[in-house]
GROMACS .gro file of C-alpha atoms in nm:
model
  417
    1UNK     CA    1  -1.738   1.390  -0.568
    2UNK     CA    2  -1.649   1.094  -0.362
    3UNK     CA    3  -1.386   1.299  -0.207
    4UNK     CA    4  -1.602   1.605  -0.139
    5UNK     CA    5  -1.889   1.388   0.001
    6UNK     CA    6  -1.664   1.210   0.216
    7UNK     CA    7  -1.487   1.526   0.375
    8UNK     CA    8  -1.834   1.710   0.408
    9UNK     CA    9  -1.935   1.383   0.647
   10UNK     CA   10  -1.630   1.411   0.824
   11UNK     CA   11  -1.672   1.743   0.901
   12UNK     CA   12  -2.026   1.717   1.006
   13UNK     CA   13  -1.961   1.428   1.265
   14UNK     CA   14  -1.608   1.612   1.395
   15UNK     CA   15  -1.799   1.793   1.658
   16UNK     CA   16  -1.951   1.477   1.810
   17UNK     CA   17  -1.595   1.290   1.788
   18UNK     CA   18  -1.454   1.571   1.965
   19UNK     CA   19  -1.703   1.555   2.242
   20UNK     CA   20  -1.657   1.198   2.270
   21UNK     CA   21  -1.297   1.245   2.336
   22UNK     CA   22  -1.374   1.516   2.634
   23UNK     CA   23  -1.615   1.253   2.799
   24UNK     CA   24  -1.360   0.992   2.759
   25UNK     CA   25  -1.083   1.249   2.880
   26UNK     CA   26  -1.233   1.230   3.244
   27UNK     CA   27  -1.043   0.884   3.285
   28UNK     CA   28  -0.762   0.974   3.039
   29UNK     CA   29  -0.668   1.345   3.097
   30UNK     CA   30  -0.418   1.321   2.797
   31UNK     CA   31  -0.686   1.288   2.556
   32UNK     CA   32  -0.810   1.633   2.661
   33UNK     CA   33  -0.491   1.805   2.699
   34UNK     CA   34  -0.382   1.730   2.324
   35UNK     CA   35  -0.735   1.765   2.195
   36UNK     CA   36  -0.590   2.029   1.959
   37UNK     CA   37  -0.371   1.760   1.785
   38UNK     CA   38  -0.705   1.614   1.621
   39UNK     CA   39  -0.768   1.921   1.429
   40UNK     CA   40  -0.398   1.951   1.303
   41UNK     CA   41  -0.251   2.186   1.601
   42UNK     CA   42   0.070   2.007   1.658
   43UNK     CA   43   0.383   2.172   1.764
   44UNK     CA   44   0.585   2.262   1.469
   45UNK     CA   45   0.858   2.010   1.411
   46UNK     CA   46   1.208   2.104   1.248
   47UNK     CA   47   1.432   1.913   1.023
   48UNK     CA   48   1.381   1.606   0.808
   49UNK     CA   49   1.056   1.424   0.945
   50UNK     CA   50   0.945   1.070   0.886
   51UNK     CA   51   0.568   1.042   0.987
   52UNK     CA   52   0.485   0.700   1.130
   53UNK     CA   53   0.108   0.637   1.171
   54UNK     CA   54  -0.002   0.354   1.362
   55UNK     CA   55  -0.352   0.326   1.472
   56UNK     CA   56  -0.325   0.177   1.820
   57UNK     CA   57  -0.107  -0.051   2.041
   58UNK     CA   58  -0.058  -0.357   1.806
   59UNK     CA   59   0.054  -0.144   1.510
   60UNK     CA   60   0.261   0.057   1.705
   61UNK     CA   61   0.463  -0.256   1.872
   62UNK     CA   62   0.496  -0.375   1.489
   63UNK     CA   63   0.638  -0.032   1.386
   64UNK     CA   64   0.884  -0.022   1.672
   65UNK     CA   65   1.183  -0.238   1.520
   66UNK     CA   66   1.139  -0.043   1.181
   67UNK     CA   67   1.166   0.288   1.372
   68UNK     CA   68   1.480   0.155   1.550
   69UNK     CA   69   1.636   0.060   1.235
   70UNK     CA   70   1.559   0.405   1.080
   71UNK     CA   71   1.722   0.578   1.360
   72UNK     CA   72   2.025   0.369   1.360
   73UNK     CA   73   2.089   0.433   0.993
   74UNK     CA   74   2.025   0.800   1.015
   75UNK     CA   75   2.031   0.953   1.351
   76UNK     CA   76   1.962   1.313   1.209
   77UNK     CA   77   1.624   1.225   1.098
   78UNK     CA   78   1.302   1.284   1.325
   79UNK     CA   79   1.062   1.019   1.391
   80UNK     CA   80   0.705   1.165   1.457
   81UNK     CA   81   0.477   0.877   1.576
   82UNK     CA   82   0.103   0.932   1.568
   83UNK     CA   83  -0.187   0.718   1.692
   84UNK     CA   84  -0.541   0.748   1.727
   85UNK     CA   85  -0.572   0.623   2.081
   86UNK     CA   86  -0.417   0.727   2.393
   87UNK     CA   87  -0.299   0.362   2.435
   88UNK     CA   88  -0.102   0.355   2.133
   89UNK     CA   89   0.079   0.669   2.214
   90UNK     CA   90   0.160   0.557   2.559
   91UNK     CA   91   0.322   0.245   2.402
   92UNK     CA   92   0.535   0.440   2.193
   93UNK     CA   93   0.649   0.661   2.478
   94UNK     CA   94   0.740   0.363   2.672
   95UNK     CA   95   0.935   0.234   2.415
   96UNK     CA   96   1.126   0.529   2.284
   97UNK     CA   97   1.127   0.783   2.552
   98UNK     CA   98   1.258   1.139   2.415
   99UNK     CA   99   1.421   0.941   2.094
  100UNK     CA  100   1.099   1.045   1.872
  101UNK     CA  101   0.832   1.303   1.852
  102UNK     CA  102   0.452   1.190   1.920
  103UNK     CA  103   0.115   1.348   1.850
  104UNK     CA  104  -0.244   1.224   1.828
  105UNK     CA  105  -0.325   1.181   1.449
  106UNK     CA  106  -0.547   1.439   1.322
  107UNK     CA  107  -0.908   1.345   1.210
  108UNK     CA  108  -0.921   1.323   0.830
  109UNK     CA  109  -1.115   1.644   0.736
  110UNK     CA  110  -0.934   1.876   0.488
  111UNK     CA  111  -0.863   2.148   0.737
  112UNK     CA  112  -0.732   1.935   1.017
  113UNK     CA  113  -0.474   1.741   0.756
  114UNK     CA  114  -0.374   2.046   0.598
  115UNK     CA  115  -0.290   2.211   0.945
  116UNK     CA  116  -0.101   1.908   1.052
  117UNK     CA  117   0.098   1.910   0.743
  118UNK     CA  118   0.194   2.275   0.754
  119UNK     CA  119   0.356   2.214   1.111
  120UNK     CA  120   0.484   1.891   1.075
  121UNK     CA  121   0.602   1.905   0.733
  122UNK     CA  122   0.690   1.538   0.686
  123UNK     CA  123   0.961   1.419   0.416
  124UNK     CA  124   0.764   1.059   0.406
  125UNK     CA  125   0.442   0.928   0.559
  126UNK     CA  126   0.448   0.562   0.669
  127UNK     CA  127   0.144   0.406   0.757
  128UNK     CA  128   0.131   0.075   0.935
  129UNK     CA  129  -0.094  -0.207   0.789
  130UNK     CA  130  -0.402  -0.062   0.629
  131UNK     CA  131  -0.542   0.274   0.769
  132UNK     CA  132  -0.660   0.410   0.462
  133UNK     CA  133  -0.741   0.789   0.519
  134UNK     CA  134  -0.845   0.956   0.202
  135UNK     CA  135  -0.770   1.335   0.291
  136UNK     CA  136  -0.439   1.204   0.485
  137UNK     CA  137  -0.305   1.011   0.168
  138UNK     CA  138  -0.435   1.245  -0.104
  139UNK     CA  139  -0.288   1.570   0.063
  140UNK     CA  140   0.031   1.426   0.145
  141UNK     CA  141   0.085   1.312  -0.223
  142UNK     CA  142  -0.002   1.674  -0.328
  143UNK     CA  143   0.281   1.791  -0.150
  144UNK     CA  144   0.506   1.529  -0.296
  145UNK     CA  145   0.517   1.352   0.035
  146UNK     CA  146   0.548   0.971  -0.066
  147UNK     CA  147   0.285   0.763   0.123
  148UNK     CA  148   0.397   0.402   0.198
  149UNK     CA  149   0.165   0.125   0.320
  150UNK     CA  150   0.419  -0.112   0.561
  151UNK     CA  151   0.305  -0.433   0.656
  152UNK     CA  152  -0.001  -0.407   0.479
  153UNK     CA  153  -0.277  -0.656   0.481
  154UNK     CA  154  -0.660  -0.664   0.339
  155UNK     CA  155  -0.905  -0.932   0.386
  156UNK     CA  156  -1.129  -1.051   0.131
  157UNK     CA  157  -1.426  -0.886   0.282
  158UNK     CA  158  -1.284  -0.550   0.263
  159UNK     CA  159  -1.132  -0.578  -0.099
  160UNK     CA  160  -1.482  -0.668  -0.217
  161UNK     CA  161  -1.608  -0.360  -0.044
  162UNK     CA  162  -1.341  -0.139  -0.208
  163UNK     CA  163  -1.399  -0.321  -0.568
  164UNK     CA  164  -1.758  -0.219  -0.541
  165UNK     CA  165  -1.675   0.144  -0.526
  166UNK     CA  166  -1.342   0.110  -0.714
  167UNK     CA  167  -1.410   0.411  -0.956
  168UNK     CA  168  -1.449   0.637  -0.638
  169UNK     CA  169  -1.162   0.493  -0.434
  170UNK     CA  170  -0.933   0.476  -0.731
  171UNK     CA  171  -0.782   0.829  -0.699
  172UNK     CA  172  -0.685   0.729  -0.313
  173UNK     CA  173  -0.521   0.404  -0.420
  174UNK     CA  174  -0.333   0.569  -0.687
  175UNK     CA  175  -0.195   0.832  -0.451
  176UNK     CA  176  -0.013   0.556  -0.259
  177UNK     CA  177   0.357   0.528  -0.340
  178UNK     CA  178   0.454   0.179  -0.212
  179UNK     CA  179   0.233  -0.097  -0.063
  180UNK     CA  180   0.480  -0.345   0.137
  181UNK     CA  181   0.217  -0.638   0.158
  182UNK     CA  182   0.241  -0.939   0.398
  183UNK     CA  183   0.136  -1.185   0.163
  184UNK     CA  184   0.072  -1.258  -0.199
  185UNK     CA  185  -0.304  -1.238  -0.152
  186UNK     CA  186  -0.277  -0.928   0.022
  187UNK     CA  187  -0.108  -0.794  -0.267
  188UNK     CA  188  -0.327  -0.905  -0.539
  189UNK     CA  189  -0.632  -0.740  -0.321
  190UNK     CA  190  -0.443  -0.411  -0.328
  191UNK     CA  191  -0.385  -0.447  -0.728
  192UNK     CA  192  -0.778  -0.537  -0.773
  193UNK     CA  193  -0.878  -0.216  -0.587
  194UNK     CA  194  -0.649   0.019  -0.791
  195UNK     CA  195  -0.299   0.030  -0.668
  196UNK     CA  196  -0.059  -0.005  -0.953
  197UNK     CA  197   0.118  -0.342  -0.968
  198UNK     CA  198   0.437  -0.177  -0.977
  199UNK     CA  199   0.381  -0.017  -0.663
  200UNK     CA  200   0.316  -0.350  -0.484
  201UNK     CA  201   0.558  -0.573  -0.329
  202UNK     CA  202   0.543  -0.875  -0.096
  203UNK     CA  203   0.777  -0.817   0.162
  204UNK     CA  204   0.628  -1.063   0.409
  205UNK     CA  205   0.517  -0.943   0.788
  206UNK     CA  206   0.736  -0.729   0.973
  207UNK     CA  207   0.593  -0.865   1.285
  208UNK     CA  208   0.800  -1.210   1.232
  209UNK     CA  209   1.100  -0.980   1.325
  210UNK     CA  210   1.017  -0.994   1.703
  211UNK     CA  211   1.200  -0.754   1.878
  212UNK     CA  212   1.249  -0.848   2.267
  213UNK     CA  213   1.481  -0.617   2.404
  214UNK     CA  214   1.738  -0.708   2.680
  215UNK     CA  215   1.602  -0.521   2.949
  216UNK     CA  216   1.263  -0.692   2.881
  217UNK     CA  217   1.407  -1.015   2.908
  218UNK     CA  218   1.551  -0.918   3.231
  219UNK     CA  219   1.249  -0.804   3.391
  220UNK     CA  220   1.049  -1.138   3.244
  221UNK     CA  221   1.322  -1.378   3.426
  222UNK     CA  222   1.311  -1.189   3.759
  223UNK     CA  223   0.902  -1.178   3.745
  224UNK     CA  224   0.933  -1.576   3.684
  225UNK     CA  225   1.161  -1.628   3.978
  226UNK     CA  226   0.892  -1.506   4.217
  227UNK     CA  227   0.647  -1.757   4.076
  228UNK     CA  228   0.858  -2.035   4.273
  229UNK     CA  229   0.814  -2.312   4.004
  230UNK     CA  230   0.443  -2.300   3.972
  231UNK     CA  231   0.288  -2.384   3.630
  232UNK     CA  232   0.179  -2.077   3.477
  233UNK     CA  233  -0.031  -1.973   3.160
  234UNK     CA  234  -0.127  -1.644   3.026
  235UNK     CA  235  -0.422  -1.507   2.867
  236UNK     CA  236  -0.310  -1.210   2.665
  237UNK     CA  237  -0.515  -0.931   2.505
  238UNK     CA  238  -0.870  -1.030   2.614
  239UNK     CA  239  -1.166  -0.884   2.526
  240UNK     CA  240  -1.557  -0.870   2.673
  241UNK     CA  241  -1.700  -1.189   2.677
  242UNK     CA  242  -1.378  -1.344   2.660
  243UNK     CA  243  -1.275  -1.325   3.025
  244UNK     CA  244  -1.554  -1.524   3.156
  245UNK     CA  245  -1.444  -1.803   2.930
  246UNK     CA  246  -1.076  -1.775   3.027
  247UNK     CA  247  -1.162  -1.777   3.394
  248UNK     CA  248  -1.384  -2.086   3.343
  249UNK     CA  249  -1.071  -2.281   3.180
  250UNK     CA  250  -0.875  -2.175   3.463
  251UNK     CA  251  -1.112  -2.336   3.716
  252UNK     CA  252  -1.088  -2.651   3.518
  253UNK     CA  253  -0.701  -2.632   3.534
  254UNK     CA  254  -0.680  -2.577   3.872
  255UNK     CA  255  -0.894  -2.885   3.932
  256UNK     CA  256  -0.608  -3.076   3.791
  257UNK     CA  257  -0.310  -2.833   3.892
  258UNK     CA  258  -0.408  -2.658   4.211
  259UNK     CA  259  -0.108  -2.437   4.220
  260UNK     CA  260  -0.154  -2.308   3.866
  261UNK     CA  261  -0.143  -1.941   3.817
  262UNK     CA  262  -0.329  -1.760   3.542
  263UNK     CA  263  -0.181  -1.429   3.397
  264UNK     CA  264  -0.482  -1.234   3.266
  265UNK     CA  265  -0.432  -0.941   3.048
  266UNK     CA  266  -0.722  -0.737   2.916
  267UNK     CA  267  -0.664  -0.589   2.583
  268UNK     CA  268  -0.809  -0.253   2.697
  269UNK     CA  269  -0.696  -0.040   3.030
  270UNK     CA  270  -1.071   0.073   3.070
  271UNK     CA  271  -1.161  -0.272   3.129
  272UNK     CA  272  -0.903  -0.355   3.393
  273UNK     CA  273  -1.120  -0.283   3.692
  274UNK     CA  274  -1.404  -0.457   3.566
  275UNK     CA  275  -1.220  -0.755   3.504
  276UNK     CA  276  -1.072  -0.757   3.853
  277UNK     CA  277  -1.414  -0.747   3.983
  278UNK     CA  278  -1.537  -1.022   3.789
  279UNK     CA  279  -1.250  -1.251   3.877
  280UNK     CA  280  -1.321  -1.173   4.256
  281UNK     CA  281  -1.695  -1.229   4.225
  282UNK     CA  282  -1.603  -1.583   4.037
  283UNK     CA  283  -1.410  -1.661   4.347
  284UNK     CA  284  -1.056  -1.664   4.242
  285UNK     CA  285  -0.781  -1.518   4.458
  286UNK     CA  286  -0.644  -1.219   4.272
  287UNK     CA  287  -0.281  -0.999   4.257
  288UNK     CA  288  -0.284  -0.704   4.085
  289UNK     CA  289   0.046  -0.634   3.862
  290UNK     CA  290  -0.008  -0.231   3.888
  291UNK     CA  291   0.003  -0.242   4.251
  292UNK     CA  292   0.299  -0.479   4.272
  293UNK     CA  293   0.095  -0.754   4.469
  294UNK     CA  294   0.284  -1.047   4.559
  295UNK     CA  295   0.124  -1.332   4.322
  296UNK     CA  296   0.275  -1.608   4.558
  297UNK     CA  297  -0.076  -1.690   4.685
  298UNK     CA  298  -0.286  -1.580   4.405
  299UNK     CA  299  -0.473  -1.765   4.179
  300UNK     CA  300  -0.514  -1.508   3.898
  301UNK     CA  301  -0.253  -1.244   3.834
  302UNK     CA  302  -0.410  -0.943   3.655
  303UNK     CA  303  -0.180  -0.777   3.408
  304UNK     CA  304  -0.343  -0.418   3.456
  305UNK     CA  305  -0.043  -0.221   3.324
  306UNK     CA  306   0.027  -0.098   2.976
  307UNK     CA  307   0.330  -0.190   2.773
  308UNK     CA  308   0.424  -0.517   2.962
  309UNK     CA  309   0.238  -0.795   2.763
  310UNK     CA  310   0.566  -0.898   2.598
  311UNK     CA  311   0.730  -0.924   2.929
  312UNK     CA  312   0.448  -1.136   3.071
  313UNK     CA  313   0.458  -1.371   2.784
  314UNK     CA  314   0.804  -1.459   2.871
  315UNK     CA  315   0.722  -1.530   3.227
  316UNK     CA  316   0.487  -1.814   3.128
  317UNK     CA  317   0.494  -2.158   3.026
  318UNK     CA  318   0.214  -2.112   2.753
  319UNK     CA  319   0.020  -1.855   2.597
  320UNK     CA  320  -0.350  -1.802   2.513
  321UNK     CA  321  -0.373  -1.504   2.232
  322UNK     CA  322  -0.731  -1.304   2.290
  323UNK     CA  323  -0.983  -1.162   2.062
  324UNK     CA  324  -1.014  -1.501   1.903
  325UNK     CA  325  -1.268  -1.677   2.117
  326UNK     CA  326  -1.491  -1.377   2.041
  327UNK     CA  327  -1.536  -1.255   1.688
  328UNK     CA  328  -1.275  -0.988   1.718
  329UNK     CA  329  -1.039  -1.154   1.469
  330UNK     CA  330  -0.771  -1.234   1.723
  331UNK     CA  331  -0.441  -1.066   1.787
  332UNK     CA  332  -0.062  -1.105   1.721
  333UNK     CA  333   0.043  -1.479   1.804
  334UNK     CA  334   0.407  -1.411   1.738
  335UNK     CA  335   0.486  -1.232   2.061
  336UNK     CA  336   0.444  -1.545   2.287
  337UNK     CA  337   0.594  -1.755   1.977
  338UNK     CA  338   0.894  -1.544   1.988
  339UNK     CA  339   0.976  -1.642   2.341
  340UNK     CA  340   0.933  -2.021   2.223
  341UNK     CA  341   0.643  -2.118   2.420
  342UNK     CA  342   0.331  -2.298   2.291
  343UNK     CA  343   0.042  -2.066   2.146
  344UNK     CA  344  -0.318  -2.104   2.190
  345UNK     CA  345  -0.589  -1.934   2.004
  346UNK     CA  346  -0.979  -1.946   1.955
  347UNK     CA  347  -1.141  -1.989   1.603
  348UNK     CA  348  -1.168  -1.615   1.522
  349UNK     CA  349  -0.837  -1.534   1.365
  350UNK     CA  350  -0.927  -1.350   1.061
  351UNK     CA  351  -0.694  -1.051   1.123
  352UNK     CA  352  -0.387  -1.242   1.136
  353UNK     CA  353  -0.490  -1.519   0.875
  354UNK     CA  354  -0.144  -1.537   0.688
  355UNK     CA  355   0.073  -1.526   1.033
  356UNK     CA  356  -0.151  -1.811   1.200
  357UNK     CA  357  -0.139  -2.015   0.847
  358UNK     CA  358   0.243  -2.019   0.889
  359UNK     CA  359   0.210  -2.129   1.250
  360UNK     CA  360  -0.048  -2.379   1.162
  361UNK     CA  361   0.164  -2.541   0.878
  362UNK     CA  362   0.440  -2.619   1.142
  363UNK     CA  363   0.225  -2.726   1.412
  364UNK     CA  364   0.340  -2.441   1.612
  365UNK     CA  365  -0.010  -2.313   1.719
  366UNK     CA  366  -0.327  -2.491   1.846
  367UNK     CA  367  -0.671  -2.350   1.797
  368UNK     CA  368  -0.925  -2.430   2.038
  369UNK     CA  369  -1.316  -2.407   1.999
  370UNK     CA  370  -1.394  -2.331   2.365
  371UNK     CA  371  -1.303  -2.285   2.716
  372UNK     CA  372  -1.317  -2.657   2.802
  373UNK     CA  373  -1.092  -2.755   2.493
  374UNK     CA  374  -0.830  -2.475   2.607
  375UNK     CA  375  -0.832  -2.594   2.961
  376UNK     CA  376  -0.790  -2.974   2.854
  377UNK     CA  377  -0.480  -2.879   2.668
  378UNK     CA  378  -0.311  -2.632   2.929
  379UNK     CA  379  -0.349  -2.914   3.180
  380UNK     CA  380  -0.206  -3.178   2.960
  381UNK     CA  381   0.096  -2.957   2.845
  382UNK     CA  382   0.169  -2.879   3.214
  383UNK     CA  383   0.259  -3.249   3.273
  384UNK     CA  384   0.417  -3.296   2.929
  385UNK     CA  385   0.761  -3.080   2.952
  386UNK     CA  386   0.903  -3.259   2.649
  387UNK     CA  387   0.573  -3.190   2.426
  388UNK     CA  388   0.534  -2.832   2.572
  389UNK     CA  389   0.890  -2.740   2.493
  390UNK     CA  390   0.877  -2.931   2.151
  391UNK     CA  391   0.573  -2.722   2.067
  392UNK     CA  392   0.733  -2.400   2.176
  393UNK     CA  393   1.045  -2.449   1.969
  394UNK     CA  394   0.832  -2.528   1.665
  395UNK     CA  395   0.667  -2.196   1.695
  396UNK     CA  396   1.003  -1.995   1.734
  397UNK     CA  397   1.113  -2.175   1.441
  398UNK     CA  398   0.820  -2.022   1.228
  399UNK     CA  399   0.927  -1.694   1.374
  400UNK     CA  400   1.294  -1.715   1.271
  401UNK     CA  401   1.201  -1.890   0.943
  402UNK     CA  402   1.025  -1.581   0.829
  403UNK     CA  403   1.240  -1.284   0.967
  404UNK     CA  404   1.373  -1.055   0.680
  405UNK     CA  405   1.056  -0.855   0.625
  406UNK     CA  406   1.184  -0.570   0.834
  407UNK     CA  407   1.543  -0.554   0.616
  408UNK     CA  408   1.325  -0.538   0.280
  409UNK     CA  409   1.101  -0.259   0.438
  410UNK     CA  410   1.367  -0.052   0.556
  411UNK     CA  411   1.559  -0.086   0.266
  412UNK     CA  412   1.234   0.007   0.024
  413UNK     CA  413   1.154   0.312   0.255
  414UNK     CA  414   1.532   0.440   0.233
  415UNK     CA  415   1.553   0.360  -0.156
  416UNK     CA  416   1.214   0.566  -0.224
  417UNK     CA  417   1.296   0.884  -0.003
   0.00000   0.00000   0.00000
């Protein structure tokens, strides 16, 4: 009954979802060109297909080392990467070019999933983190396609919600072949909502296996040289309501370090123009990365490009990770930590609680309450090279200490195929 009611609801709202995509397609034409993907009309794919579903940019980046490892171990397989967002697929294309196939994920109606499976014919389905789509999971298992939740996490709040309707979601949970959980508390929550204990394993987070390709390192070094020794800090993946606080913090930093540079990288590309306008209205001089403008005389360098955040972290002295001064739950702090630079975040980090706890335990990250506290720490570290480098080393040590989840995940996938 739950499956029937859920499917009927998705069918009812599908026309509105498609209309919304058409509207969004005014600024992102790819959304319109590939509208058929959303109802399962993807190109037919020959060969042994491994379907990797990553909802958006963060999950796509997390999947990258796993995809590279799978391709290296079996060059004959075909990786099909899907995402719900245009930014997620754009990120995947930048990382893999023509080495993998791409499609937008179908909406979770029975017909859309059936058409998608008929055309893609995946051998396995790998879902990054916790995208639990009932029809996607159950129809895949009905065709004997193993379903793996990789880098899986489940908050206590979500677990309580699922547990209240445990009898309804149990058939979905029982269709999952393997859960590779980030931490024991995530594993316990999955067991609690109906995944068989034998199918749940704690592998750690694959995000600790930070992968910085050599070409990214080279571009980062070259960019850093253009800053001519200026103190540089970056605010990555910022959200609406957060940029104002970051700019206020930078104003305070400039009072102590007049030649300081802020690299500001909004999370969503549709906000690039608005953030640029806001920066100028508040009186800062601005250079745009997308126009290759020289940041030499700018106070703010706007990272208004896609797929370059990891590189921009490497060109900075220290980093603030966004989505955390507003209640969005934060973003991945391991990307800057992998460069060995100090990491700051606001108090709202519930999306990455396990990772942040590992960093906090080793004093590799600092949580700040507001813009004033952030500015104070940034200013003090700009004049204390030894402390800045020590914090960065501690952050990198946490990354290196926790590497290895990727090996477990790839081994687990290959063993279960």
